[in-house]
Every structure is written in C-alpha cells, then in structure tokens.
Amino acid sequence: MLYYIGLSLAWLDYFLGVVTCPGIVPTVLTVLWKGQTKTAAIVSQILGMMTGFAVWLGATKALYGVVNVTTSGSQLSCMYGVIASFVSPAIYTVAISLIKPASFDWNKFFQVELITDDLNAEEIEANKRAQMLSPAMIKKMKKMSKFASFAGVAMFVGVWIIWPYAMYGSRYVFSKKFFTGWIVVCIIYAFFTFFLVTFYPLWDGRHQLKIIVLGLLGKKSPTRGIPQEHVHAGQEPMFLEPLDTETKGITATGKEK
C-alpha cells in the first residue's frame, strides 16, 4: 500500500521519529524531576511535535524549494525535524514547569494501603510502617537511580549523537565486510536484550513468584521475611503467608486475623 501511494518505509520511519521523539524528555523528567507539572508534561509534547513538523517541512522547503513525498523524505530535512522534535520539548516542559513548579512527593509510591473493613486504626498504621524502607535501602536505591540515569544518558549520547554524527560528518560508506559486522553485532545485541529483559526479572523475583503460586494453589509457602535492610530498627519483619478463604485482612506481621 505504501508503494502505491508513493511512500516508503524510510519516509515512514522519519515521520514516526518526528511523532514519537517529543515524548522522550517529558517522560524521563516524569520519573527524575519532581518539579515537572502535569500541564508541562502534556503540553510540551504537543508543542514539540508541532515544532518538529514545522522544522521538517520548513527545512524541506528551504533546501529543495518544494515540499512533496520525495523531498520530505530526504535525510537532511528529516534529521532537522527529528532533532527539533526531541530538543524542543525539553525547553517547553522546563519553561512551563518553572512558571508554577510542582513538588511531587515520591513517598506516595509507598502508600499502598490494604483495603479491608476489619482492620482497626492501629493495624492500618502498622501496615503503613511496614511498607516503609530503611535508610540503607533508600541510599542503595538512590545510588542505583543515579547509575541508571548516567548509563541512560551515556548510551543516548553515544548511540544517538556521537556515532551517527561522526559517520555522517566523515561521509563514511559501509563496505560489505563492515556492514556484515554491523548486522552481526545488531543481532547479538537484540537477542541479548531480549533474554535479559524477559528472563532476568523472572529469575530475580523467583522467590516472590513461588510464594504467589503456592498461595494460589492453597498450599503453605515457606515463611520468608523482608530482607533486613528493608526493616527499620525495632520494627518486626513482615512475613508473607497465604490466607484462608475467610481471611479478610492481614496485619503488619502477616498473621491471619
């Protein structure tokens, strides 16, 4: 169908780049910056997409004098459009957020309350305390968050900026041998990523999965407490044990009511 209407997969890829890139920076700031507002996260993506299309079509007109399927599918004009659609939302979301900054409380993610009518106020408060993390665990999570942020930025700069612009600036043309190596590395990387993101989480959470499965089957699961680094000083660890069919609540220690 694309062929008969005069489009190609390359043109479609360029188009998708302009459409999807505006969501990258606002999404990242959603989990890394508590000052970003809801309005900024939404509006910046819309403005970024409009900016990307404007730069894409404007660059096509300036470079080739006419805007059509052929000229709009050129690498140079599309590159300008994608860069604009990626960079501009970062400016928009920061500018809009600074007008009236938000102050999101990350602790809300820990406020997962057990819904039941049978717990009294003391037991509800005990459950809330049991969900809290120890200072050591919080420190570890912050360290891993910084590492993940650094790794993400480094990979983005290397894969999306340094490598392609170096290749473009040098006007390098792939030889058959180089292209073969490129494809082999891409395939290896794709399979490595697939196995890592698919099976490692299952292995890492195997103990929790075992408890869940045994609970669903109505069998007694081995008592496993929260690791010591998760527990505050003086706080009793919470144990996960399956509940019978008549149980409607569970205390902070996991004991049936």
Tab-separated table of C-alpha atoms in Angstrom:
chain	number	residue	atom	x	y	z
A	1	MET	CA	0.000	0.000	0.000
A	2	LEU	CA	2.813	2.385	0.864
A	3	TYR	CA	4.387	1.712	-2.517
A	4	TYR	CA	1.228	2.549	-4.473
A	5	ILE	CA	0.680	5.853	-2.652
A	6	GLY	CA	4.287	6.866	-3.224
A	7	LEU	CA	5.649	6.349	0.291
A	8	SER	CA	8.462	4.147	1.541
A	9	LEU	CA	9.409	2.581	4.850
A	10	ALA	CA	12.244	5.100	5.128
A	11	TRP	CA	9.784	8.000	4.863
A	12	LEU	CA	7.514	6.321	7.422
A	13	ASP	CA	10.442	5.900	9.826
A	14	TYR	CA	11.309	9.584	9.509
A	15	PHE	CA	7.683	10.509	10.122
A	16	LEU	CA	7.483	8.297	13.219
A	17	GLY	CA	10.671	9.894	14.533
A	18	VAL	CA	9.079	13.330	14.457
A	19	VAL	CA	5.908	11.980	16.097
A	20	THR	CA	7.471	9.898	18.890
A	21	CYS	CA	10.562	11.896	19.892
A	22	PRO	CA	8.605	14.683	21.677
A	23	GLY	CA	7.646	12.219	24.402
A	24	ILE	CA	11.179	11.227	25.397
A	25	VAL	CA	12.327	14.111	27.600
A	26	PRO	CA	8.976	14.748	29.366
A	27	THR	CA	8.707	11.036	30.145
A	28	VAL	CA	12.221	10.926	31.585
A	29	LEU	CA	11.600	14.038	33.686
A	30	THR	CA	8.381	12.494	34.977
A	31	VAL	CA	10.423	9.977	36.971
A	32	LEU	CA	13.545	12.065	37.605
A	33	TRP	CA	12.303	15.598	38.360
A	34	LYS	CA	9.643	16.272	40.962
A	35	GLY	CA	9.202	19.843	39.716
A	36	GLN	CA	7.644	18.935	36.371
A	37	THR	CA	3.934	19.702	36.277
A	38	LYS	CA	1.187	17.665	34.653
A	39	THR	CA	0.388	20.517	32.276
A	40	ALA	CA	4.030	20.843	31.236
A	41	ALA	CA	4.373	17.111	30.575
A	42	ILE	CA	1.335	17.121	28.270
A	43	VAL	CA	1.641	20.496	26.530
A	44	SER	CA	5.387	20.201	25.888
A	45	GLN	CA	4.870	17.037	23.848
A	46	ILE	CA	2.197	18.647	21.686
A	47	LEU	CA	4.295	21.772	21.131
A	48	GLY	CA	7.350	19.621	20.454
A	49	MET	CA	5.533	17.650	17.772
A	50	MET	CA	4.316	20.860	16.134
A	51	THR	CA	7.851	22.251	16.251
A	52	GLY	CA	9.240	19.077	14.707
A	53	PHE	CA	6.779	19.155	11.814
A	54	ALA	CA	7.387	22.865	11.253
A	55	VAL	CA	11.165	22.408	11.130
A	56	TRP	CA	10.883	19.270	8.987
A	57	LEU	CA	8.682	20.864	6.338
A	58	GLY	CA	10.424	24.237	6.602
A	59	ALA	CA	13.835	22.649	6.085
A	60	THR	CA	12.469	20.690	3.125
A	61	LYS	CA	11.168	23.879	1.525
A	62	ALA	CA	14.412	25.779	2.192
A	63	LEU	CA	16.674	23.007	0.900
A	64	TYR	CA	14.731	21.803	-2.124
A	65	GLY	CA	12.281	24.584	-2.932
A	66	VAL	CA	9.257	22.314	-2.920
A	67	VAL	CA	7.559	20.061	-0.372
A	68	ASN	CA	6.457	16.648	-1.599
A	69	VAL	CA	6.916	12.993	-0.684
A	70	THR	CA	10.329	12.783	-2.335
A	71	THR	CA	11.850	15.945	-0.878
A	72	SER	CA	10.305	15.473	2.583
A	73	GLY	CA	11.880	12.025	2.707
A	74	SER	CA	15.412	13.370	2.396
A	75	GLN	CA	17.762	12.524	5.245
A	76	LEU	CA	18.878	16.082	5.957
A	77	SER	CA	15.450	17.678	6.324
A	78	CYS	CA	14.201	14.734	8.372
A	79	MET	CA	17.237	14.952	10.635
A	80	TYR	CA	16.470	18.599	11.377
A	81	GLY	CA	12.851	17.722	12.120
A	82	VAL	CA	13.696	14.877	14.483
A	83	ILE	CA	16.266	16.971	16.353
A	84	ALA	CA	13.711	19.752	16.798
A	85	SER	CA	11.008	17.360	17.980
A	86	PHE	CA	13.413	15.870	20.521
A	87	VAL	CA	15.088	19.007	21.882
A	88	SER	CA	12.184	21.478	21.932
A	89	PRO	CA	10.013	19.575	24.475
A	90	ALA	CA	12.889	19.784	26.957
A	91	ILE	CA	12.764	23.572	26.674
A	92	TYR	CA	8.972	23.713	26.761
A	93	THR	CA	8.460	21.441	29.759
A	94	VAL	CA	11.119	23.168	31.878
A	95	ALA	CA	9.844	26.640	30.969
A	96	ILE	CA	6.208	25.764	31.703
A	97	SER	CA	7.088	23.955	34.938
A	98	LEU	CA	9.144	26.876	36.242
A	99	ILE	CA	6.099	29.159	35.995
A	100	LYS	CA	4.497	27.229	38.843
A	101	PRO	CA	6.727	24.297	39.825
A	102	ALA	CA	5.220	21.146	41.245
A	103	SER	CA	6.604	19.350	44.277
A	104	PHE	CA	5.702	15.715	43.876
A	105	ASP	CA	6.111	13.535	46.950
A	106	TRP	CA	7.860	10.341	45.849
A	107	ASN	CA	6.756	8.650	49.075
A	108	LYS	CA	3.288	8.310	47.553
A	109	PHE	CA	4.575	5.284	45.701
A	110	PHE	CA	4.990	3.530	49.050
A	111	GLN	CA	1.462	4.348	50.208
A	112	VAL	CA	-0.177	1.143	49.050
A	113	GLU	CA	-2.944	0.551	51.554
A	114	LEU	CA	-4.671	-2.756	52.215
A	115	ILE	CA	-8.394	-2.396	51.527
A	116	THR	CA	-10.375	-4.148	54.223
A	117	ASP	CA	-13.110	-3.351	56.694
A	118	ASP	CA	-11.720	-5.489	59.505
A	119	LEU	CA	-8.509	-3.625	60.378
A	120	ASN	CA	-8.528	-1.118	63.187
A	121	ALA	CA	-6.599	2.156	63.142
A	122	GLU	CA	-3.585	0.661	64.938
A	123	GLU	CA	-3.267	-2.196	62.453
A	124	ILE	CA	-3.641	0.139	59.476
A	125	GLU	CA	-0.853	2.336	60.814
A	126	ALA	CA	1.305	-0.755	61.383
A	127	ASN	CA	0.793	-1.768	57.769
A	128	LYS	CA	1.887	1.675	56.598
A	129	ARG	CA	5.064	1.478	58.690
A	130	ALA	CA	5.798	-1.983	57.318
A	131	GLN	CA	5.796	-0.596	53.791
A	132	MET	CA	8.499	1.945	54.597
A	133	LEU	CA	12.091	1.376	53.557
A	134	SER	CA	15.107	1.618	55.787
A	135	PRO	CA	17.678	4.417	55.305
A	136	ALA	CA	20.169	1.851	53.985
A	137	MET	CA	17.727	0.652	51.342
A	138	ILE	CA	16.828	4.214	50.346
A	139	LYS	CA	20.524	5.041	49.989
A	140	LYS	CA	21.030	1.972	47.806
A	141	MET	CA	18.048	2.852	45.614
A	142	LYS	CA	19.291	6.423	45.142
A	143	LYS	CA	22.702	5.085	44.145
A	144	MET	CA	21.170	2.730	41.597
A	145	SER	CA	18.949	5.532	40.308
A	146	LYS	CA	21.982	7.725	39.668
A	147	PHE	CA	23.770	4.851	37.949
A	148	ALA	CA	20.755	4.154	35.725
A	149	SER	CA	20.441	7.844	34.835
A	150	PHE	CA	24.128	8.116	33.961
A	151	ALA	CA	24.044	4.913	31.918
A	152	GLY	CA	20.944	6.062	30.055
A	153	VAL	CA	22.443	9.445	29.188
A	154	ALA	CA	25.761	7.872	28.165
A	155	MET	CA	24.060	5.355	25.884
A	156	PHE	CA	21.873	8.036	24.339
A	157	VAL	CA	24.800	10.362	23.652
A	158	GLY	CA	26.894	7.539	22.238
A	159	VAL	CA	24.251	5.806	20.135
A	160	TRP	CA	22.155	8.759	19.017
A	161	ILE	CA	24.667	11.622	18.807
A	162	ILE	CA	28.353	10.663	18.669
A	163	TRP	CA	28.070	7.594	16.449
A	164	PRO	CA	25.613	8.828	13.783
A	165	TYR	CA	27.046	12.344	13.536
A	166	ALA	CA	30.588	11.009	13.301
A	167	MET	CA	29.511	8.704	10.482
A	168	TYR	CA	27.603	11.484	8.756
A	169	GLY	CA	30.389	14.030	9.129
A	170	SER	CA	33.031	11.679	7.762
A	171	ARG	CA	30.795	10.677	4.817
A	172	TYR	CA	31.735	7.080	5.551
A	173	VAL	CA	30.261	4.463	3.221
A	174	PHE	CA	29.852	0.971	4.646
A	175	SER	CA	31.919	-1.708	2.964
A	176	LYS	CA	30.442	-5.191	2.648
A	177	LYS	CA	32.677	-6.509	5.431
A	178	PHE	CA	31.869	-3.617	7.750
A	179	PHE	CA	28.144	-3.911	7.030
A	180	THR	CA	28.242	-7.657	7.761
A	181	GLY	CA	29.900	-6.996	11.103
A	182	TRP	CA	27.350	-4.290	11.845
A	183	ILE	CA	24.442	-6.672	11.243
A	184	VAL	CA	26.034	-9.428	13.352
A	185	VAL	CA	26.549	-7.060	16.293
A	186	CYS	CA	22.967	-5.790	15.995
A	187	ILE	CA	21.564	-9.323	16.026
A	188	ILE	CA	23.670	-10.322	19.041
A	189	TYR	CA	22.653	-7.165	20.899
A	190	ALA	CA	18.968	-7.739	20.080
A	191	PHE	CA	18.996	-11.325	21.369
A	192	PHE	CA	20.994	-10.365	24.474
A	193	THR	CA	18.500	-7.626	25.267
A	194	PHE	CA	15.557	-9.958	24.679
A	195	PHE	CA	16.839	-12.635	27.055
A	196	LEU	CA	17.903	-10.072	29.652
A	197	VAL	CA	14.620	-8.167	29.876
A	198	THR	CA	12.486	-11.301	29.523
A	199	PHE	CA	14.077	-13.879	31.789
A	200	TYR	CA	16.195	-11.969	34.331
A	201	PRO	CA	13.160	-10.385	36.073
A	202	LEU	CA	11.645	-13.863	36.416
A	203	TRP	CA	14.853	-15.191	37.977
A	204	ASP	CA	15.264	-12.170	40.236
A	205	GLY	CA	11.711	-12.493	41.531
A	206	ARG	CA	11.614	-16.281	41.670
A	207	HIS	CA	11.065	-16.393	45.436
A	208	GLN	CA	8.135	-13.980	45.301
A	209	LEU	CA	6.652	-15.874	42.353
A	210	LYS	CA	6.924	-19.123	44.303
A	211	ILE	CA	5.048	-17.620	47.232
A	212	ILE	CA	2.323	-16.318	44.908
A	213	VAL	CA	1.913	-19.624	43.076
A	214	LEU	CA	1.779	-21.631	46.310
A	215	GLY	CA	-0.749	-19.175	47.676
A	216	LEU	CA	-2.948	-19.524	44.603
A	217	LEU	CA	-2.781	-23.302	44.944
A	218	GLY	CA	-3.762	-23.051	48.601
A	219	LYS	CA	-0.510	-24.549	49.813
A	220	LYS	CA	1.603	-23.387	52.718
A	221	SER	CA	4.535	-21.365	51.450
A	222	PRO	CA	7.826	-21.214	53.331
A	223	THR	CA	7.928	-18.257	55.661
A	224	ARG	CA	10.134	-15.589	54.168
A	225	GLY	CA	10.694	-12.263	55.817
A	226	ILE	CA	11.634	-8.981	54.285
A	227	PRO	CA	15.419	-8.643	53.953
A	228	GLN	CA	16.982	-6.979	56.956
A	229	GLU	CA	17.973	-3.856	55.021
A	230	HIS	CA	14.267	-3.195	54.340
A	231	VAL	CA	13.351	-3.181	58.010
A	232	HIS	CA	13.600	-0.238	60.403
A	233	ALA	CA	15.337	-0.660	63.726
A	234	GLY	CA	12.859	-2.045	66.227
A	235	GLN	CA	10.338	-2.999	63.546
A	236	GLU	CA	9.167	-6.585	63.269
A	237	PRO	CA	9.693	-8.017	59.778
A	238	MET	CA	6.569	-8.657	57.718
A	239	PHE	CA	6.117	-12.272	56.700
A	240	LEU	CA	4.157	-13.323	53.652
A	241	GLU	CA	1.885	-16.290	54.250
A	242	PRO	CA	-1.192	-17.434	52.305
A	243	LEU	CA	-4.564	-16.532	53.805
A	244	ASP	CA	-7.535	-18.872	54.063
A	245	THR	CA	-10.790	-18.124	52.285
A	246	GLU	CA	-12.324	-16.498	55.349
A	247	THR	CA	-9.445	-14.094	55.955
A	248	LYS	CA	-10.246	-10.502	55.080
A	249	GLY	CA	-7.184	-8.763	56.420
A	250	ILE	CA	-3.554	-9.154	57.310
A	251	THR	CA	-1.530	-7.335	59.901
A	252	ALA	CA	1.916	-5.846	59.505
A	253	THR	CA	3.420	-9.141	60.633
A	254	GLY	CA	1.449	-11.155	58.119
A	255	LYS	CA	-0.500	-13.019	60.803
A	256	GLU	CA	-4.041	-14.011	59.937
A	257	LYS	CA	-6.903	-12.226	61.619
